[in-house]
Amino acid sequence: MKGLDVLLLYMLQQLNGERTVSSCYHILTGRKSTQAIQDAELFGFSAFYGLLQDLSRHDYDRTVSGLSVAGYLSRQEKDRFLVTKAARSGLKQQLTNLRFFERAFKWKQTGRTMQDIRRFWGRFQLLGQVISYYLAGAGRYQPAISDMHIQTWVKSFWKGIKDKHHFAREWVHSLTQHLSEFDDDLLAHLLLDRLSGYKVAGYTYKQLEHRYGIPEVFVRIYTLQAAATLYMLSQKRSTLFTRLTEENLREEAGLMQSALETYRLLRRGHTLEEIANLRGLKQSTIEDHVIDIAIHNPDFDYRHFISDDVMKAVRQVSKRLQTKRIRPIKEHLPDDISYFQIRLALVKGEEHETGEPQGNDELRGGKG
């Protein structure tokens, strides 16, 4: 099976028919929608969100069709698929060979969101390139990172460094130290191979696929996990890389404009009902915004909207029914627990888990 085949089977196995096959496509391509963002968080797919932004719907549908024809998927009602029993053994072996469960969820250990790690990684790559060209005395080059927000931040950061030669030496020393502390050689190599500098072009994901014999889609996932490992080590050692998070983990990072406006009103003390009236929106839309805020800001005090007892009750019912679908969970809870609270409990409850989505036991070799 190809890399996308394996990842898609894994994602559909986790969804267990609770979402349509389109859900995976929207997550992988990074669709800017409340549903896609919340599904990525709810089912443990944050590391995959926006992973394949150039993936066409035609190629995606062809992949799904191929898996179905091969007997790996069985179609349910309303374009929902289940992974067949015959496919599970092969999927488990593929993921084991790729050391997927050891590598794909390291970012969870940072206590930060995947958005934070992506931003940290972008800044790290671009600043490393700036340092390389500075030491070479070359001033004109194509930035390795096209994100204008990252470019603006790095430009301002670099301008504020007085002793640039000293900073560059410390940068090399810290990077060398951290790479020696990686407990996974592949992640260390992926991180280093992606860096660009003076007369040095970082490897493309396709080149790394051939270099290490790992499917490109997993190279992409593991490179982000390498960045998460670097982040953790920098926090542990308090090295200069920690400065790459300055103004990085601000409360508003990652929010879409409408959710951001709701957040600003929340911080002024307005209730959800008041915000809905002020903005001329349905309260359910404001509740969607709160879910987004809770996803993107780990420090957001969501317990204002839900008690520990309600959180626990929702999680217990979800586990007992083996579902994350809101309606069946609601049917097994007291009437005073709202749909909004159920959604919030499912999204934030994951942070108390191991960092791996429900349903991994069978794939990992435990009891299904």
Coordinates of C-alpha atoms in Angstrom, one line a residue:
M1 CA 0.0 0.0 0.0
K2 CA 1.1 3.6 -0.6
G3 CA 1.6 6.0 2.2
L4 CA -1.7 7.8 1.7
D5 CA -3.5 4.4 1.6
V6 CA -2.0 3.6 5.0
L7 CA -2.8 7.0 6.6
L8 CA -6.3 7.1 5.2
L9 CA -7.0 3.6 6.5
Y10 CA -5.7 4.6 9.9
M11 CA -7.9 7.7 9.9
L12 CA -11.0 5.8 8.8
Q13 CA -10.3 3.2 11.4
Q14 CA -10.4 5.9 14.1
L15 CA -13.5 7.5 12.7
N16 CA -15.2 4.1 12.8
G17 CA -18.0 5.3 10.5
E18 CA -18.9 8.4 12.6
R19 CA -18.0 10.8 9.9
T20 CA -18.2 10.7 6.1
V21 CA -15.1 10.0 4.0
S22 CA -15.0 13.7 3.1
S23 CA -14.0 14.5 6.7
C24 CA -10.5 13.0 6.2
Y25 CA -10.1 15.0 3.0
H26 CA -11.0 18.3 4.7
I27 CA -8.6 17.6 7.5
L28 CA -5.7 16.6 5.3
T29 CA -6.1 19.6 3.0
G30 CA -6.5 22.0 5.9
R31 CA -10.0 23.2 5.1
K32 CA -10.8 26.4 7.1
S33 CA -14.0 25.2 8.6
T34 CA -15.2 24.7 12.1
Q35 CA -16.1 21.1 11.4
A36 CA -12.7 20.2 10.0
I37 CA -10.8 21.9 12.8
Q38 CA -12.9 20.3 15.5
D39 CA -12.9 16.8 13.9
A40 CA -9.1 17.0 13.7
E41 CA -8.9 17.7 17.4
L42 CA -11.7 15.3 18.4
F43 CA -10.3 12.3 16.7
G44 CA -6.6 12.9 17.3
F45 CA -5.7 14.1 13.8
S46 CA -4.2 17.5 14.7
A47 CA -0.8 16.4 13.3
F48 CA -2.5 15.7 10.0
Y49 CA -4.4 18.9 9.6
G50 CA -3.2 20.7 6.4
L51 CA -0.6 18.0 5.8
L52 CA -1.5 17.6 2.1
Q53 CA -2.9 21.0 1.1
D54 CA -2.3 20.2 -2.6
L55 CA -4.1 16.9 -2.6
S56 CA -6.9 17.1 -5.3
R57 CA -10.3 15.7 -4.6
H58 CA -9.9 13.6 -7.7
D59 CA -6.8 11.9 -6.4
Y60 CA -8.3 11.5 -3.0
D61 CA -11.5 9.9 -4.3
R62 CA -9.4 7.6 -6.5
T63 CA -7.5 6.5 -3.4
V64 CA -10.7 5.8 -1.6
S65 CA -12.1 3.9 -4.6
G66 CA -8.9 1.8 -4.9
L67 CA -9.1 0.8 -1.2
S68 CA -12.7 -0.1 -1.6
V69 CA -12.1 -2.2 -4.7
A70 CA -9.2 -4.0 -2.9
G71 CA -11.5 -5.0 -0.1
Y72 CA -10.0 -2.8 2.5
L73 CA -13.1 -0.6 2.9
S74 CA -16.8 -1.4 3.2
R75 CA -19.3 1.3 2.4
Q76 CA -21.9 2.2 5.0
E77 CA -24.9 4.5 4.6
K78 CA -24.3 8.2 3.5
D79 CA -20.8 7.8 2.2
R80 CA -19.4 6.4 5.4
F81 CA -16.8 3.7 5.3
L82 CA -15.5 1.0 7.7
V83 CA -12.1 -0.6 7.5
T84 CA -12.6 -4.3 6.8
K85 CA -11.4 -7.0 9.1
A86 CA -9.1 -8.3 6.4
A87 CA -7.4 -4.9 6.1
R88 CA -6.8 -4.4 9.8
S89 CA -3.9 -6.9 10.2
G90 CA -2.0 -5.5 7.2
L91 CA -2.6 -1.9 8.5
K92 CA -1.3 -2.9 12.0
Q93 CA 1.8 -4.3 10.4
Q94 CA 2.4 -1.3 8.2
L95 CA 2.1 1.1 11.2
T96 CA 4.3 -1.1 13.3
N97 CA 7.0 -1.1 10.6
L98 CA 6.8 2.7 10.4
R99 CA 7.0 3.0 14.2
F100 CA 4.0 5.2 13.8
F101 CA 2.8 5.1 17.4
E102 CA 6.3 5.9 18.7
R103 CA 6.7 8.9 16.4
A104 CA 3.4 10.5 15.3
F105 CA 2.2 11.8 18.6
K106 CA 5.4 13.3 20.2
W107 CA 3.9 16.8 19.9
K108 CA 1.3 15.9 22.5
Q109 CA 4.2 15.8 25.1
T110 CA 4.9 19.5 24.6
G111 CA 1.6 20.6 26.1
R112 CA 1.2 23.0 23.2
T113 CA -1.0 22.8 20.1
M114 CA 0.2 21.6 16.7
Q115 CA -0.3 25.1 15.4
D116 CA 2.3 26.3 18.0
I117 CA 4.8 23.6 16.8
R118 CA 4.3 24.4 13.1
R119 CA 5.0 28.1 13.9
F120 CA 8.0 27.3 16.0
W121 CA 9.4 25.0 13.2
G122 CA 8.8 27.7 10.5
R123 CA 10.7 30.3 12.5
F124 CA 13.5 27.8 13.3
Q125 CA 14.0 27.0 9.6
L126 CA 14.0 30.5 8.4
L127 CA 16.2 31.9 11.2
G128 CA 18.7 29.1 10.5
Q129 CA 18.8 30.1 6.9
V130 CA 19.3 33.8 7.9
I131 CA 22.2 32.9 10.1
S132 CA 23.8 30.7 7.4
Y133 CA 23.7 33.5 4.8
Y134 CA 24.9 36.1 7.4
L135 CA 28.0 34.0 8.3
A136 CA 28.7 33.6 4.5
G137 CA 28.3 37.4 4.0
A138 CA 25.6 36.8 1.4
G139 CA 22.6 39.1 1.6
R140 CA 20.2 38.0 -1.2
Y141 CA 18.4 34.7 -1.2
Q142 CA 14.9 33.1 -1.5
P143 CA 13.4 32.6 2.0
A144 CA 12.9 28.9 2.8
I145 CA 9.5 29.8 4.4
S146 CA 6.9 31.7 2.4
D147 CA 4.6 32.5 5.3
M148 CA 4.6 36.3 5.6
H149 CA 3.9 36.3 9.4
I150 CA 6.9 34.1 10.0
Q151 CA 9.1 36.2 7.7
T152 CA 8.0 39.4 9.5
W153 CA 8.7 37.9 12.9
V154 CA 12.1 36.5 12.0
K155 CA 13.1 39.8 10.4
S156 CA 12.2 41.8 13.5
F157 CA 13.8 39.2 15.8
W158 CA 17.1 39.1 13.8
K159 CA 17.2 42.9 13.7
G160 CA 17.0 43.1 17.5
I161 CA 20.1 40.8 18.0
K162 CA 23.1 43.1 18.8
D163 CA 25.9 40.5 18.7
K164 CA 24.9 38.4 15.8
H165 CA 28.2 36.5 15.6
H166 CA 27.8 35.4 19.2
F167 CA 24.2 34.4 18.6
A168 CA 25.2 32.4 15.6
R169 CA 27.8 30.5 17.6
E170 CA 25.3 29.8 20.3
W171 CA 22.8 28.6 17.7
V172 CA 25.1 26.1 16.2
H173 CA 26.1 24.9 19.7
S174 CA 22.5 24.5 20.9
L175 CA 21.5 22.7 17.7
T176 CA 24.5 20.3 18.0
Q177 CA 23.6 19.6 21.6
H178 CA 20.0 19.0 21.0
L179 CA 20.5 16.7 18.0
S180 CA 22.8 14.5 20.2
E181 CA 20.0 14.2 22.7
F182 CA 17.4 12.9 20.2
D183 CA 16.4 9.3 21.1
D184 CA 15.3 8.7 17.5
D185 CA 18.0 9.0 14.9
L186 CA 15.4 9.2 12.1
L187 CA 13.8 12.3 13.6
A188 CA 17.1 14.0 14.1
H189 CA 18.1 13.3 10.5
L190 CA 14.8 14.6 9.1
L191 CA 15.1 17.8 11.1
L192 CA 18.6 18.4 9.8
D193 CA 17.9 17.4 6.2
R194 CA 15.0 19.9 5.9
L195 CA 17.2 22.9 6.8
S196 CA 18.4 25.2 4.0
G197 CA 21.4 27.6 4.1
Y198 CA 24.1 29.2 2.1
K199 CA 24.7 26.9 -1.0
V200 CA 22.7 24.2 0.8
A201 CA 19.1 23.3 -0.2
G202 CA 17.0 21.4 2.2
Y203 CA 15.8 18.0 1.0
T204 CA 12.2 17.9 -0.4
Y205 CA 9.8 15.5 1.2
K206 CA 9.9 13.3 -1.9
Q207 CA 13.7 13.2 -1.7
L208 CA 13.5 12.2 1.9
E209 CA 11.1 9.4 1.0
H210 CA 13.7 7.9 -1.3
R211 CA 16.5 8.6 1.2
Y212 CA 15.0 6.8 4.1
G213 CA 12.5 4.5 2.4
I214 CA 9.5 6.0 4.3
P215 CA 6.3 7.2 2.4
E216 CA 6.3 10.9 1.8
V217 CA 3.1 11.5 3.9
F218 CA 4.8 9.9 6.9
V219 CA 8.0 11.9 6.3
R220 CA 5.8 15.0 6.6
I221 CA 4.3 13.8 9.8
Y222 CA 7.6 12.8 11.4
T223 CA 9.3 16.0 10.4
L224 CA 6.8 17.9 12.5
Q225 CA 7.4 15.4 15.4
A226 CA 11.1 16.1 15.0
A227 CA 10.3 19.8 15.5
A228 CA 8.2 19.0 18.5
T229 CA 11.2 17.0 20.0
L230 CA 13.5 20.0 19.4
Y231 CA 10.9 22.2 21.1
M232 CA 10.8 20.0 24.2
L233 CA 14.6 19.8 24.4
S234 CA 14.9 23.6 24.1
Q235 CA 12.4 24.0 26.9
K236 CA 14.2 21.5 29.1
R237 CA 17.6 23.1 28.6
S238 CA 16.3 26.7 28.4
T239 CA 18.5 27.2 25.3
L240 CA 18.2 30.2 23.0
F241 CA 15.6 28.2 20.8
T242 CA 13.0 29.0 23.5
R243 CA 13.1 32.6 22.2
L244 CA 11.5 31.3 19.0
T245 CA 8.3 31.0 21.0
E246 CA 8.2 34.7 21.9
E247 CA 4.8 36.1 21.1
N248 CA 4.2 32.7 19.6
L249 CA 1.8 31.2 22.1
R250 CA -0.3 34.3 22.4
E251 CA -4.0 33.6 23.2
E252 CA -5.3 34.7 19.8
A253 CA -3.0 32.5 17.7
G254 CA -4.6 30.3 15.1
L255 CA -8.2 31.6 15.5
M256 CA -10.3 32.6 12.5
Q257 CA -11.4 36.2 12.5
S258 CA -15.0 35.6 13.7
A259 CA -13.9 33.4 16.5
L260 CA -11.3 36.0 17.5
E261 CA -13.9 38.7 17.8
T262 CA -15.9 36.4 20.0
Y263 CA -12.9 35.7 22.2
R264 CA -12.3 39.4 22.6
L265 CA -15.8 39.9 23.8
L266 CA -15.5 36.9 26.2
R267 CA -12.5 38.5 27.8
R268 CA -14.5 41.6 28.4
G269 CA -16.9 39.6 30.5
H270 CA -19.8 39.1 28.1
T271 CA -21.9 35.9 28.2
L272 CA -22.5 33.8 25.2
E273 CA -26.1 35.1 24.9
E274 CA -24.8 38.7 25.1
I275 CA -22.2 38.1 22.4
A276 CA -24.8 36.5 20.1
N277 CA -27.0 39.5 20.5
L278 CA -24.1 42.0 20.0
R279 CA -22.9 40.3 16.9
G280 CA -26.3 39.4 15.4
L281 CA -25.3 35.7 15.3
K282 CA -27.0 32.5 16.6
Q283 CA -25.8 31.3 20.0
S284 CA -24.8 28.0 18.4
T285 CA -22.3 29.9 16.2
I286 CA -20.8 31.6 19.3
E287 CA -20.6 28.1 20.9
D288 CA -18.7 26.9 17.8
H289 CA -16.3 29.8 18.4
V290 CA -15.7 28.7 22.0
I291 CA -14.9 25.2 20.9
D292 CA -12.3 26.7 18.4
I293 CA -10.8 28.9 21.2
A294 CA -10.5 25.8 23.5
I295 CA -8.7 23.9 20.7
H296 CA -6.2 26.6 19.8
N297 CA -5.5 28.0 23.2
P298 CA -4.3 25.4 25.8
D299 CA -4.6 28.1 28.5
F300 CA -8.2 29.0 27.8
D301 CA -10.3 28.5 30.9
Y302 CA -13.1 26.4 29.4
R303 CA -14.2 25.2 32.8
H304 CA -16.4 28.3 33.1
F305 CA -18.7 26.5 30.7
I306 CA -18.5 23.0 32.1
S307 CA -17.9 21.4 35.5
D308 CA -15.5 18.5 36.2
D309 CA -18.5 16.3 37.0
V310 CA -20.1 17.0 33.6
M311 CA -16.7 16.5 31.8
K312 CA -16.3 13.1 33.5
A313 CA -19.9 12.0 32.8
V314 CA -19.6 12.8 29.1
R315 CA -16.3 11.1 28.7
Q316 CA -17.6 8.0 30.5
V317 CA -20.6 7.7 28.3
S318 CA -18.5 8.3 25.2
K319 CA -16.1 5.4 26.2
R320 CA -18.9 3.1 27.2
L321 CA -20.8 3.6 23.9
Q322 CA -17.5 3.7 21.9
T323 CA -18.6 6.7 20.0
K324 CA -18.0 10.4 19.7
R325 CA -21.2 11.2 17.9
I326 CA -23.1 13.8 19.9
R327 CA -26.7 12.6 19.6
P328 CA -26.3 9.1 21.0
I329 CA -24.1 10.5 23.9
K330 CA -26.8 13.1 24.7
E331 CA -29.5 10.3 24.9
H332 CA -27.5 8.7 27.8
L333 CA -27.0 11.9 29.8
P334 CA -29.2 14.1 32.0
D335 CA -31.3 16.6 30.1
D336 CA -29.5 19.6 31.7
I337 CA -26.2 18.7 29.9
S338 CA -26.2 20.6 26.6
Y339 CA -24.9 19.6 23.2
F340 CA -22.4 22.4 23.6
Q341 CA -21.0 20.9 26.8
I342 CA -20.8 17.5 25.3
R343 CA -18.7 18.9 22.4
L344 CA -16.5 20.8 24.7
A345 CA -16.0 17.7 26.9
L346 CA -15.0 15.6 24.0
V347 CA -12.6 18.1 22.6
K348 CA -10.9 19.0 25.9
G349 CA -11.1 15.6 27.4
E350 CA -8.5 14.3 25.0
E351 CA -5.8 16.2 26.8
H352 CA -6.3 13.9 29.8
E353 CA -5.7 10.9 27.6
T354 CA -2.3 9.4 26.5
G355 CA -2.2 11.6 23.5
E356 CA -3.4 8.8 21.2
P357 CA -6.9 8.6 19.7
Q358 CA -9.4 6.1 20.9
G359 CA -9.4 2.8 19.1
N360 CA -5.6 2.3 19.0
D361 CA -5.6 -0.8 21.1
E362 CA -6.3 -3.1 18.2
L363 CA -3.8 -1.5 15.9
R364 CA -1.1 -1.5 18.6
G365 CA -1.7 -5.1 19.4
G366 CA -3.8 -4.8 22.5
K367 CA -7.3 -6.1 23.0
G368 CA -9.8 -4.7 20.5

